[in-house]
PDB file of N, CA and C in Angstrom:
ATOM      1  N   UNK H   4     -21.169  34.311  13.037  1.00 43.00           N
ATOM      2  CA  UNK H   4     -21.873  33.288  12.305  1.00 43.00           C
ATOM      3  C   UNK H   4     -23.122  33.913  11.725  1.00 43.00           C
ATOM      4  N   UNK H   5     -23.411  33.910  10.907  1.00 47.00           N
ATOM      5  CA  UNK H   5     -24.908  34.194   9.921  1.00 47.00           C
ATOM      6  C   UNK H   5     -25.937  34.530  10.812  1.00 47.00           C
ATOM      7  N   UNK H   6     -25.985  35.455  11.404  1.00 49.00           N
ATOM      8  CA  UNK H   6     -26.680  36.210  12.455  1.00 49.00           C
ATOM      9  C   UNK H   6     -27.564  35.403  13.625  1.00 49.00           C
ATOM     10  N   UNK H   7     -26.840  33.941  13.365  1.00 52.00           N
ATOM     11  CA  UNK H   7     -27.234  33.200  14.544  1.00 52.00           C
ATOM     12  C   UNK H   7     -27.126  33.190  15.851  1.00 52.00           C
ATOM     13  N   UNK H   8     -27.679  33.378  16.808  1.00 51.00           N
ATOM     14  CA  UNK H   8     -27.136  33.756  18.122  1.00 51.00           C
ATOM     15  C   UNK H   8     -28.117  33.075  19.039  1.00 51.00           C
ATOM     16  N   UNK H   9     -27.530  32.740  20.412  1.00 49.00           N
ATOM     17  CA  UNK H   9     -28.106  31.712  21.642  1.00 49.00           C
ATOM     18  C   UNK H   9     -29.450  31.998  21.863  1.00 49.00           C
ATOM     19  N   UNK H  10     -29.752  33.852  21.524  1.00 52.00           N
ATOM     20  CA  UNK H  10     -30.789  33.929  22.131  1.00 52.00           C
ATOM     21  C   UNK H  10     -32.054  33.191  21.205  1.00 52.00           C
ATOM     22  N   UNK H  11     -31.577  33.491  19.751  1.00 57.00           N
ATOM     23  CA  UNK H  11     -32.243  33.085  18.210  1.00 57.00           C
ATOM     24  C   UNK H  11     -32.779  31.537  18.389  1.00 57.00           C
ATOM     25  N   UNK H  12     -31.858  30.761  18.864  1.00 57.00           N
ATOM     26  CA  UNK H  12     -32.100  29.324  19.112  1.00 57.00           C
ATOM     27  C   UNK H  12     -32.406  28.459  20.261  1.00 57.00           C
ATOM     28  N   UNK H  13     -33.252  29.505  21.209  1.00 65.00           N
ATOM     29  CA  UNK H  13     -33.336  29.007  22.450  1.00 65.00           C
ATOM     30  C   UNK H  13     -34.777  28.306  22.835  1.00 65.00           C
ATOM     31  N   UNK H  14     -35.867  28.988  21.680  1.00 69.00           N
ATOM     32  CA  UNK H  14     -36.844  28.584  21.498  1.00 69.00           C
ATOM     33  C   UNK H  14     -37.053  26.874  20.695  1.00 69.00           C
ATOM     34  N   UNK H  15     -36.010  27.065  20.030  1.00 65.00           N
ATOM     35  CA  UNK H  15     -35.958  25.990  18.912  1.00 65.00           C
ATOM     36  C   UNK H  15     -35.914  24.620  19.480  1.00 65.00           C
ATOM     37  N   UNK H  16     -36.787  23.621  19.740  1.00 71.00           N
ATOM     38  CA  UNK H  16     -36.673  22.046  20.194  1.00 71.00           C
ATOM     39  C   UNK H  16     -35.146  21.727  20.033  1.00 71.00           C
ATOM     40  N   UNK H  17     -34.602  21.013  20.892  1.00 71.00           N
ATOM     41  CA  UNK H  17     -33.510  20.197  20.992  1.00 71.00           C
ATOM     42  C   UNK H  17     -33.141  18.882  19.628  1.00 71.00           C
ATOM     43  N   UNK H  18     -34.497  18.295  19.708  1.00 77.00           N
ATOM     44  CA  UNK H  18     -34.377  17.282  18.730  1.00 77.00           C
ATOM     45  C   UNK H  18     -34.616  18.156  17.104  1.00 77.00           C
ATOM     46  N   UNK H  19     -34.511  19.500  16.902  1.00 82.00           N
ATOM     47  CA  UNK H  19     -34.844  20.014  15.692  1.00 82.00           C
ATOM     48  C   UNK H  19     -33.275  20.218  15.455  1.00 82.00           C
ATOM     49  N   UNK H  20     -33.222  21.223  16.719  1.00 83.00           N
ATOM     50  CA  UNK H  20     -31.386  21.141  16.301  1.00 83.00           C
ATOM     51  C   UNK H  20     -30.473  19.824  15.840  1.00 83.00           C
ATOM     52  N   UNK H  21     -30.741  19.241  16.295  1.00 84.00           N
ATOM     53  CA  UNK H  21     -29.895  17.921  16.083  1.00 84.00           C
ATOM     54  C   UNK H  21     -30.053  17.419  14.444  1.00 84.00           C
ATOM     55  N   UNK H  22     -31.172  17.581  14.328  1.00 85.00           N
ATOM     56  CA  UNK H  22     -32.142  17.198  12.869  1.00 85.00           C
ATOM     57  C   UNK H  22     -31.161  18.449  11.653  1.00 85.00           C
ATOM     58  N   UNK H  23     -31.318  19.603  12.206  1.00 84.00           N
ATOM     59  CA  UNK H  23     -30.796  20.278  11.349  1.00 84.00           C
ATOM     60  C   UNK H  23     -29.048  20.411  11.602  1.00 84.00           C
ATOM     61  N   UNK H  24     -28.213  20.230  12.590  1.00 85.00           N
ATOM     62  CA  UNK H  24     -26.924  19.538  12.442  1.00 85.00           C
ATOM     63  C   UNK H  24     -27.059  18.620  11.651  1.00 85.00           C
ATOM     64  N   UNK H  25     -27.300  17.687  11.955  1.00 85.00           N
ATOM     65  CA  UNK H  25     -26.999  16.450  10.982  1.00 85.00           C
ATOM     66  C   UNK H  25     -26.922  16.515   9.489  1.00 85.00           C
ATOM     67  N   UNK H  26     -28.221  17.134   8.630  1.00 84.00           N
ATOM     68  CA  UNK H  26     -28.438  17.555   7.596  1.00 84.00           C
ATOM     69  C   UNK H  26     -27.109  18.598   6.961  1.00 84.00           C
ATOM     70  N   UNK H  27     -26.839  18.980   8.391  1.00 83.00           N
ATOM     71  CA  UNK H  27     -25.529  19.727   7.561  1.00 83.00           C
ATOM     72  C   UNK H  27     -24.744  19.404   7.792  1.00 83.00           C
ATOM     73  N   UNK H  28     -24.725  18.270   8.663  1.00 79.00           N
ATOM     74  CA  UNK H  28     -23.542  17.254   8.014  1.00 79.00           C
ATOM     75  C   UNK H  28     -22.873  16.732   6.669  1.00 79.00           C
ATOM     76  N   UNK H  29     -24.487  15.962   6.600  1.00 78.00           N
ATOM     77  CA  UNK H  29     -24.767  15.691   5.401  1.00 78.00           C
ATOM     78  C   UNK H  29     -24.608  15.964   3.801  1.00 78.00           C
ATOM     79  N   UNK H  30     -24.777  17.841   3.941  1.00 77.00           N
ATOM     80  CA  UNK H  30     -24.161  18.497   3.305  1.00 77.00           C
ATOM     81  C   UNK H  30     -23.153  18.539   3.118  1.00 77.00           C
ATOM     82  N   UNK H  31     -22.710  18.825   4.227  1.00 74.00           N
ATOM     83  CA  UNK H  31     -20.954  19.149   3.776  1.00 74.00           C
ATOM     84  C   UNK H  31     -19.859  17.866   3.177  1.00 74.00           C
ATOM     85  N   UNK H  32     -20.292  16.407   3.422  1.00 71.00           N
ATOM     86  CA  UNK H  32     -20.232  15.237   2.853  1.00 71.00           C
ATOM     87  C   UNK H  32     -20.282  15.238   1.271  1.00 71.00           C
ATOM     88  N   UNK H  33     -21.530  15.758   0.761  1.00 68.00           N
ATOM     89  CA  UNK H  33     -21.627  15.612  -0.341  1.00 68.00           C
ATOM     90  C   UNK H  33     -21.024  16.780  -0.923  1.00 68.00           C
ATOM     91  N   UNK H  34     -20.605  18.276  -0.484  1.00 69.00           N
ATOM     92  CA  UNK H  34     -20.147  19.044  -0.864  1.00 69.00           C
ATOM     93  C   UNK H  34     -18.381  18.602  -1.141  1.00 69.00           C
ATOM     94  N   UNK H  35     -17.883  17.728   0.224  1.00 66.00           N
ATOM     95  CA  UNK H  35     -16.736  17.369   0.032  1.00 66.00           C
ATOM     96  C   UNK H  35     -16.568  16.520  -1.207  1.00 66.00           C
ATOM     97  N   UNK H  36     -17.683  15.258  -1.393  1.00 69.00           N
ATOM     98  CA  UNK H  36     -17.325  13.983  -2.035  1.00 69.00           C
ATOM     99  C   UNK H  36     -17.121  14.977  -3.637  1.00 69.00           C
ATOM    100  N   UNK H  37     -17.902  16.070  -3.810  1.00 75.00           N
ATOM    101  CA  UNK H  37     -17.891  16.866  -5.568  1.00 75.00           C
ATOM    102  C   UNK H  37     -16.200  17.121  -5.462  1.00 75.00           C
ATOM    103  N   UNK H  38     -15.478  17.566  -4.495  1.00 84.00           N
ATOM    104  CA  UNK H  38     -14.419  18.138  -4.539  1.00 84.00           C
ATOM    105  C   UNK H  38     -13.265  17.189  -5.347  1.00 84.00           C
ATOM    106  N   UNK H  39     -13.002  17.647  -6.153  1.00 91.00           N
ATOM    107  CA  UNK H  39     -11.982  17.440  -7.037  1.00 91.00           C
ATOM    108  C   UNK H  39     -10.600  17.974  -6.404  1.00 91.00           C
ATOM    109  N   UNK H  40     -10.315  18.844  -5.598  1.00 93.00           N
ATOM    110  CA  UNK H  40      -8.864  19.103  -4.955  1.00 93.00           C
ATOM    111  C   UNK H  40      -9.066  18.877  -3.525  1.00 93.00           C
ATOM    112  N   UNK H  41      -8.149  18.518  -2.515  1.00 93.00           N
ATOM    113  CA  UNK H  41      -8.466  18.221  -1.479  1.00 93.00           C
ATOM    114  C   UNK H  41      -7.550  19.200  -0.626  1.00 93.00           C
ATOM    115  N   UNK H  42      -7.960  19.389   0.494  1.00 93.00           N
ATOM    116  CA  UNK H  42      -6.864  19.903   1.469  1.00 93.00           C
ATOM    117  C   UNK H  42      -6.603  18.650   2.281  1.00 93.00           C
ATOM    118  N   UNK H  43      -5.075  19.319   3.244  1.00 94.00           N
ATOM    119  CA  UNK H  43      -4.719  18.021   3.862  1.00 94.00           C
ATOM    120  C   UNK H  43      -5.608  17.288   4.798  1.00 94.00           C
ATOM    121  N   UNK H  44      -6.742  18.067   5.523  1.00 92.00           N
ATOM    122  CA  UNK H  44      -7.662  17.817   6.380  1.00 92.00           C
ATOM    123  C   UNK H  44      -8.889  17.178   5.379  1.00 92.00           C
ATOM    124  N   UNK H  45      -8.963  17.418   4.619  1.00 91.00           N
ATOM    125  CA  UNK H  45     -10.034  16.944   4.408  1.00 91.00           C
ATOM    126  C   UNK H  45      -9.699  15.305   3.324  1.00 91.00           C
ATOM    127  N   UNK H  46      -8.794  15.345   2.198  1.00 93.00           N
ATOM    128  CA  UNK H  46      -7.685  14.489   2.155  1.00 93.00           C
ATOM    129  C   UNK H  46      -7.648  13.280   3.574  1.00 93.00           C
ATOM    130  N   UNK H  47      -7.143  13.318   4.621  1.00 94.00           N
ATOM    131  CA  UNK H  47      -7.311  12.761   5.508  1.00 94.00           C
ATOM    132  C   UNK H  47      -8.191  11.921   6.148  1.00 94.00           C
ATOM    133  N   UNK H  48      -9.330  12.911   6.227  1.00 90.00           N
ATOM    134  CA  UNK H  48     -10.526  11.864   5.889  1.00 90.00           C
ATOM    135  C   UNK H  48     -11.615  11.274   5.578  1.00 90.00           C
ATOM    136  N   UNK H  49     -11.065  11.588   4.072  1.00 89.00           N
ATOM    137  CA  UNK H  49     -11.520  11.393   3.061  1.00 89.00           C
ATOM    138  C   UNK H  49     -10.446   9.371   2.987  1.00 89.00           C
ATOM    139  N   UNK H  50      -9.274   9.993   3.302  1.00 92.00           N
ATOM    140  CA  UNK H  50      -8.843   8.241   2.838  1.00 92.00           C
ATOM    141  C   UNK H  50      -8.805   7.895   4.699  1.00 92.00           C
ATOM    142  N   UNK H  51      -9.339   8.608   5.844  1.00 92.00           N
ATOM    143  CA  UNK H  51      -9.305   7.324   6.854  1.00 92.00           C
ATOM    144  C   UNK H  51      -8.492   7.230   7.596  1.00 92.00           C
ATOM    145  N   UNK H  52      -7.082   8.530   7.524  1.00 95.00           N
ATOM    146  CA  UNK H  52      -6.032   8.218   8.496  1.00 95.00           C
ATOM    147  C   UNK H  52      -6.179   9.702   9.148  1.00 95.00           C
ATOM    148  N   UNK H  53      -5.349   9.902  10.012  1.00 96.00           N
ATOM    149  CA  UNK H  53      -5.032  10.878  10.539  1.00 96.00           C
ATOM    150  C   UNK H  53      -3.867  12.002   9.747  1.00 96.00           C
ATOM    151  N   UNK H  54      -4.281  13.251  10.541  1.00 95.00           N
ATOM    152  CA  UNK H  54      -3.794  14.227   9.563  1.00 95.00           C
ATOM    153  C   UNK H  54      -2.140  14.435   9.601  1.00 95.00           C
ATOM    154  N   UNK H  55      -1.520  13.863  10.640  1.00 96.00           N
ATOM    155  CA  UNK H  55      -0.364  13.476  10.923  1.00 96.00           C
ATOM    156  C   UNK H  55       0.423  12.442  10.108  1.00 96.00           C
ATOM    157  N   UNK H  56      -0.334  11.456   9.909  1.00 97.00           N
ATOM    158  CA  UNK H  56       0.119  10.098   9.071  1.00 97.00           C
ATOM    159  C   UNK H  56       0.277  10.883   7.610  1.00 97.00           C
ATOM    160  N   UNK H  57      -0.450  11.394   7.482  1.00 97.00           N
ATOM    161  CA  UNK H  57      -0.637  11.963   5.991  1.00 97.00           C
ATOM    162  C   UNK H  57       0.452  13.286   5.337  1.00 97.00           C
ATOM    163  N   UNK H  58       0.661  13.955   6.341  1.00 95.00           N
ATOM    164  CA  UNK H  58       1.673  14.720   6.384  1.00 95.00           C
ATOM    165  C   UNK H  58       2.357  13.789   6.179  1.00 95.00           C
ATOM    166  N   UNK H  59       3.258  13.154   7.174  1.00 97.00           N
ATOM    167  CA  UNK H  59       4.517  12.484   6.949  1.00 97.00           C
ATOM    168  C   UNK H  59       4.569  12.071   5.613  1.00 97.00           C
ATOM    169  N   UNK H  60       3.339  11.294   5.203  1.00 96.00           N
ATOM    170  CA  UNK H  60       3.785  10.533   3.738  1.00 96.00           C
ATOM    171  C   UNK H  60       4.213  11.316   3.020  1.00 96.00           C
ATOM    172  N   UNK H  61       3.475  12.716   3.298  1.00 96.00           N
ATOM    173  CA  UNK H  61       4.229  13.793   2.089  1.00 96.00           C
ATOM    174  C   UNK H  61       5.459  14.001   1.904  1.00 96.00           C
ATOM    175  N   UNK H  62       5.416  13.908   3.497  1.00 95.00           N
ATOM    176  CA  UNK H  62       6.806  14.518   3.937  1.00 95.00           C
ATOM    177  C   UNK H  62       7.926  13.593   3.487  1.00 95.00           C
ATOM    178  N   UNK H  63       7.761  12.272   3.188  1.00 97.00           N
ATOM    179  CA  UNK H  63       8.542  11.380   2.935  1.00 97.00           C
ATOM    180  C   UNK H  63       8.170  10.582   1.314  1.00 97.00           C
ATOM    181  N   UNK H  64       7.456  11.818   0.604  1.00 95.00           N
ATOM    182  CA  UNK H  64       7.075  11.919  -0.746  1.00 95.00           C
ATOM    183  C   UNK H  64       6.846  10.165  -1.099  1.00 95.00           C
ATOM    184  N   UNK H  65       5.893   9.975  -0.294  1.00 95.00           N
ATOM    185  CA  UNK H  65       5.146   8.395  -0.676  1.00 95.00           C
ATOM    186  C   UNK H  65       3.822   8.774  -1.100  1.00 95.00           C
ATOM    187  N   UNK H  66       3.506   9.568  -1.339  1.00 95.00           N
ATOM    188  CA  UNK H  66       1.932  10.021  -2.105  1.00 95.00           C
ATOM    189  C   UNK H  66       2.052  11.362  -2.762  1.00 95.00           C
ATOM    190  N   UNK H  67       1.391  11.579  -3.791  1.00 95.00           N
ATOM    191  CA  UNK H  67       1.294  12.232  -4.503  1.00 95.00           C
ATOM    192  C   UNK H  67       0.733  13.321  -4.284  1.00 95.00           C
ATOM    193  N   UNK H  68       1.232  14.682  -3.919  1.00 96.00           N
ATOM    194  CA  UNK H  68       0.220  16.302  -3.743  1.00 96.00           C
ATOM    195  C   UNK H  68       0.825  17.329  -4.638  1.00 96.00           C
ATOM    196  N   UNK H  69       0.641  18.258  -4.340  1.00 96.00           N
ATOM    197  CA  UNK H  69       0.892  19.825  -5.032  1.00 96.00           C
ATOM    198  C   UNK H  69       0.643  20.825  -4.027  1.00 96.00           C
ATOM    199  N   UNK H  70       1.732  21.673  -4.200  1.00 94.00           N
ATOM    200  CA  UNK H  70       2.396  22.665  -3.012  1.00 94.00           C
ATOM    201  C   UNK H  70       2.217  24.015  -3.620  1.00 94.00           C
ATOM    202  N   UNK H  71       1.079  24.496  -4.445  1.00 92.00           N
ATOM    203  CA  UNK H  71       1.424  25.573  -5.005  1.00 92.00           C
ATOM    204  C   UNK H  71       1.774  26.723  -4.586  1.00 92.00           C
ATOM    205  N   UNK H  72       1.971  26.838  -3.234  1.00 87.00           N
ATOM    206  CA  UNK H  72       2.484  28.196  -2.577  1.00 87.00           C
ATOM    207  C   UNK H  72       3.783  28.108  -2.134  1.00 87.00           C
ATOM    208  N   UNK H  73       4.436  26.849  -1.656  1.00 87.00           N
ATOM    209  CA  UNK H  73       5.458  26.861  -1.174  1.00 87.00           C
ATOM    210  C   UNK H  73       4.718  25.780   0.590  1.00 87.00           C
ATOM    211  N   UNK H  74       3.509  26.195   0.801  1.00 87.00           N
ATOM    212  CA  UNK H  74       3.366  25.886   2.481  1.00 87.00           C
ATOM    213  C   UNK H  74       1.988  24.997   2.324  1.00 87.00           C
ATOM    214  N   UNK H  75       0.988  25.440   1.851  1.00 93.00           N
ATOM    215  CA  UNK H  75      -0.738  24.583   1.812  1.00 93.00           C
ATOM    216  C   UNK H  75      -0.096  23.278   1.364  1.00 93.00           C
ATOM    217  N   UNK H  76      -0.689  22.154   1.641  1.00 95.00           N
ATOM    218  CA  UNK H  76      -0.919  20.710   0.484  1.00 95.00           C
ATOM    219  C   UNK H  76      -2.091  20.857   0.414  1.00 95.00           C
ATOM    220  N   UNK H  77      -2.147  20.695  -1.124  1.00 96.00           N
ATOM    221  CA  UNK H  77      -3.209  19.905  -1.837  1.00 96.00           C
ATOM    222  C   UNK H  77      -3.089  19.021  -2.303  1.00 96.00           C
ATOM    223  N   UNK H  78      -4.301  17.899  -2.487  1.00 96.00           N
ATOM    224  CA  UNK H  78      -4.221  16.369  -2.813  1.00 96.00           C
ATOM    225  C   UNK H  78      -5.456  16.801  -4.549  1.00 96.00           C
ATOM    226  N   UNK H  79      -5.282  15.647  -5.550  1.00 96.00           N
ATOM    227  CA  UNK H  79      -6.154  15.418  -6.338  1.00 96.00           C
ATOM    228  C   UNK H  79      -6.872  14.328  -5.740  1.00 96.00           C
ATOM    229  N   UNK H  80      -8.199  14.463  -5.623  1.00 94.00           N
ATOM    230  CA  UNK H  80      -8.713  13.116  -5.542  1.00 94.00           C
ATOM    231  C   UNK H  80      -8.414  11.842  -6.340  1.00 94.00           C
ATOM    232  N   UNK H  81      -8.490  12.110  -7.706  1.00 94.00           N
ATOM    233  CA  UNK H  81      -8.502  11.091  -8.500  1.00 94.00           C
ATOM    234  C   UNK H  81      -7.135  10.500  -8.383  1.00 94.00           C
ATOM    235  N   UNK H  82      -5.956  10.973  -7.895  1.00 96.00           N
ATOM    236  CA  UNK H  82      -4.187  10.504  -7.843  1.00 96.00           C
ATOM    237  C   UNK H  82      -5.074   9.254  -6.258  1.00 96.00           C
ATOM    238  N   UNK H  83      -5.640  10.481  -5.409  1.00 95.00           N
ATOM    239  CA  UNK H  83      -5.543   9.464  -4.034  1.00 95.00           C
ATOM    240  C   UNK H  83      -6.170   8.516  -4.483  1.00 95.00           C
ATOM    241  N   UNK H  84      -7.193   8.068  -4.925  1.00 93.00           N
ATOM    242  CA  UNK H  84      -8.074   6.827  -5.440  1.00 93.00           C
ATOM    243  C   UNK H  84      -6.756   6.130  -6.096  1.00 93.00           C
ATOM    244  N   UNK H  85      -6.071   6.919  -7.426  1.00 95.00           N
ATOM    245  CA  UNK H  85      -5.585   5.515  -8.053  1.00 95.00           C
ATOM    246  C   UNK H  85      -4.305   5.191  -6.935  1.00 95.00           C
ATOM    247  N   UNK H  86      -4.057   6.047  -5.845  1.00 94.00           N
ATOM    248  CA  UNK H  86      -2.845   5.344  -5.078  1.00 94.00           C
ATOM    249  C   UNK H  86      -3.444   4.358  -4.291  1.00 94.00           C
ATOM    250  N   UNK H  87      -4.327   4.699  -3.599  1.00 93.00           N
ATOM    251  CA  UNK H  87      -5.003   3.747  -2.541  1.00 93.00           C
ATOM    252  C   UNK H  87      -5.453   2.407  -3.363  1.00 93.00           C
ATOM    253  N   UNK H  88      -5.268   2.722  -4.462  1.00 92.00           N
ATOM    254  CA  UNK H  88      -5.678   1.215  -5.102  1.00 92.00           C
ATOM    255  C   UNK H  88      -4.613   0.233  -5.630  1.00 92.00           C
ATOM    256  N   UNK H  89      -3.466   0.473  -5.779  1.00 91.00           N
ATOM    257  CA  UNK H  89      -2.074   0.350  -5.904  1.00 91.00           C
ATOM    258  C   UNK H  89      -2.053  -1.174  -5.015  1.00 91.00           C
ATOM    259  N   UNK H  90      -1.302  -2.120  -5.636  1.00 81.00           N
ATOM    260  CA  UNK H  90      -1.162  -3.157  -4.605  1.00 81.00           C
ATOM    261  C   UNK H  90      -2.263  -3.865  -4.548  1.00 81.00           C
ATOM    262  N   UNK H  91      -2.981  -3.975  -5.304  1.00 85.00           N
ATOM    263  CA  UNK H  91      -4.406  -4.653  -4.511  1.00 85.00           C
ATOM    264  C   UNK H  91      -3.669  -6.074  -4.012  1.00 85.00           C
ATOM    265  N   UNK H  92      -4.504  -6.268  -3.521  1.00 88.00           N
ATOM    266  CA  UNK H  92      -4.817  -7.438  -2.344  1.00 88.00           C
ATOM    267  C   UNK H  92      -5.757  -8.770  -3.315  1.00 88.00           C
ATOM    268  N   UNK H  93      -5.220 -10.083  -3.772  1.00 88.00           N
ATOM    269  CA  UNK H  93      -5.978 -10.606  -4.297  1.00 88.00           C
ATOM    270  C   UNK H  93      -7.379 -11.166  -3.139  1.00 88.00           C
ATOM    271  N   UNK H  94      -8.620 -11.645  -3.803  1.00 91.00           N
ATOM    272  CA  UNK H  94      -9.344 -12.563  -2.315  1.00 91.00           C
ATOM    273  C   UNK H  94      -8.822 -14.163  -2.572  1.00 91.00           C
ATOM    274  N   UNK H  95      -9.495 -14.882  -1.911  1.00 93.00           N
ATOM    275  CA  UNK H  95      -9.065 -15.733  -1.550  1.00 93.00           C
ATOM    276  C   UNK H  95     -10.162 -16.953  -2.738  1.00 93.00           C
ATOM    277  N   UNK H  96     -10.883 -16.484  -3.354  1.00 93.00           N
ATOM    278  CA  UNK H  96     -12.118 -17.239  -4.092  1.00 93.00           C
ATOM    279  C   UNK H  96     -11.013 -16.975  -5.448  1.00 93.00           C
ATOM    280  N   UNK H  97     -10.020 -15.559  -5.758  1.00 90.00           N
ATOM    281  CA  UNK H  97      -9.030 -15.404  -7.032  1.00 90.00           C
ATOM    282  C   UNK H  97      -7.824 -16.373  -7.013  1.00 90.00           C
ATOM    283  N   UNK H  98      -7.367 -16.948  -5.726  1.00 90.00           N
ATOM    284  CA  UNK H  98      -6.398 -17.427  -5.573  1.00 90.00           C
ATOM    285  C   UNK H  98      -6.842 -18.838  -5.884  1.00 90.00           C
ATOM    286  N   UNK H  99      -7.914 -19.059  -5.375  1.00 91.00           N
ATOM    287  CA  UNK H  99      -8.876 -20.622  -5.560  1.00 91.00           C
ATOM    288  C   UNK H  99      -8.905 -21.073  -6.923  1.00 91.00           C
ATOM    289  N   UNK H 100      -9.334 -19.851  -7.984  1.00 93.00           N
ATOM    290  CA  UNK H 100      -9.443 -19.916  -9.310  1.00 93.00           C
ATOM    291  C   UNK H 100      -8.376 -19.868 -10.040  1.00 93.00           C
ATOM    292  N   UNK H 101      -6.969 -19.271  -9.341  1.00 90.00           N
ATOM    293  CA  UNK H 101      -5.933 -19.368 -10.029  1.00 90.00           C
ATOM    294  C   UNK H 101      -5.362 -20.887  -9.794  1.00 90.00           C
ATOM    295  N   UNK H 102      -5.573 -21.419  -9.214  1.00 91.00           N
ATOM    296  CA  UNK H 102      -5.211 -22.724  -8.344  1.00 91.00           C
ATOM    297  C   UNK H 102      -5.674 -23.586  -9.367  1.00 91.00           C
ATOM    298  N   UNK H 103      -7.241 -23.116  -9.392  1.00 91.00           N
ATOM    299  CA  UNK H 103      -8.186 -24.375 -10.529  1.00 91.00           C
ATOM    300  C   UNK H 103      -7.325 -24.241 -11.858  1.00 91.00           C
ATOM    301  N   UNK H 104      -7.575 -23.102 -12.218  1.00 92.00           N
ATOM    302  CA  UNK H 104      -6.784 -22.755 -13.684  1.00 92.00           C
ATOM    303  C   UNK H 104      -5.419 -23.760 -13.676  1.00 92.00           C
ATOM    304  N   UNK H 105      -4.854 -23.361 -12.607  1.00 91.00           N
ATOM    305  CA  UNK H 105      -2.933 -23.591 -13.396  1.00 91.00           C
ATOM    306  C   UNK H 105      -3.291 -25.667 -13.028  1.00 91.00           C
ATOM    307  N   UNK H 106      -3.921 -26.111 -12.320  1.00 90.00           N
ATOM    308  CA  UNK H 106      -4.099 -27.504 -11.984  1.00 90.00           C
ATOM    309  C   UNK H 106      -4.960 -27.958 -13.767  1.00 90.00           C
ATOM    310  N   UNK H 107      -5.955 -27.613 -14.054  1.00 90.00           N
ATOM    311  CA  UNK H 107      -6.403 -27.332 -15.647  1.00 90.00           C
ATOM    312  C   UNK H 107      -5.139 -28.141 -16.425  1.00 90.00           C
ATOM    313  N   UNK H 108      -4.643 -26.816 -16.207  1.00 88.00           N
ATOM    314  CA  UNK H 108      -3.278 -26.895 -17.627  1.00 88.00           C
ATOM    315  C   UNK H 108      -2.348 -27.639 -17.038  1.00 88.00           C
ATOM    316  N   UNK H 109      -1.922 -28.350 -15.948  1.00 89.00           N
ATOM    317  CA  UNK H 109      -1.133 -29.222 -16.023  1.00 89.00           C
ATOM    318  C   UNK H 109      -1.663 -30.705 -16.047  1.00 89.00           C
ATOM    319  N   UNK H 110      -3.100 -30.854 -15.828  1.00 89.00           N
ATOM    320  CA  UNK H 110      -4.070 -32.064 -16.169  1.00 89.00           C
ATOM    321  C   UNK H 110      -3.865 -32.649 -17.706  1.00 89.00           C
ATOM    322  N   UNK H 111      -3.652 -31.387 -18.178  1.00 88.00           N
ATOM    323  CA  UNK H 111      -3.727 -31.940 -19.909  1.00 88.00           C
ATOM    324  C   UNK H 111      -2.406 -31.328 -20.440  1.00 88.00           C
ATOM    325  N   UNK H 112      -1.317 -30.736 -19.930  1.00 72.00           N
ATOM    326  CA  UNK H 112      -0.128 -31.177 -20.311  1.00 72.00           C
ATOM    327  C   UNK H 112       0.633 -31.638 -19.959  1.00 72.00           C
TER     328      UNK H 112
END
């Protein structure tokens, strides 16, 4: 690791470490969210499931990737967004308004 070592960080407060984990958490979040290609791990969760579930779908070609070697998956972000959005789900205030609407038009025809 980047010439970090136990003895290097032994001086260092507990609550600094934590401070500077986190931050590179943080990082790596926003480094992921720029990513335009995904791997399957990160793909994963990025949409929230496990890296198992996600395989299979491949495996059972219900989502969309690219295999360019023959063995890696890669995901596009922008395919996973428009799949995960697929199906929406109406709410219940759209169904209310579709209700008002179609009651409307049979009031006056």
């Amino acid at each position: 690791m980047s010439g970090i070592n136990s003895n290097s960080t032994e001086n260092v407060p507990s609550g600094k470490v934590s401070d500077l984990i986190q931050r590179i958490s943080v990082l790596e979040d926003v480094l992921c969210a720029a990513k335009e290609v995904l791997t399957l791990e990160e793909a994963a969760v990025f949409m929230g499931i496990s890296r198992s579930t996600l395989y299979k779908m491949t495996h059972n070609n219900v989502i969309p990737f690219y295999r360019p070697n023959g063995k890696l998956i890669y995901f596009e972000k922008s395919e996973l967004l428009a799949w995960m959005r697929k199906n929406r789900a109406i709410s219940q205030e759209e169904v209310n308004e579709h209700a008002h609407q179609v009651l409307q038009k049979m009031a006056m025809g």
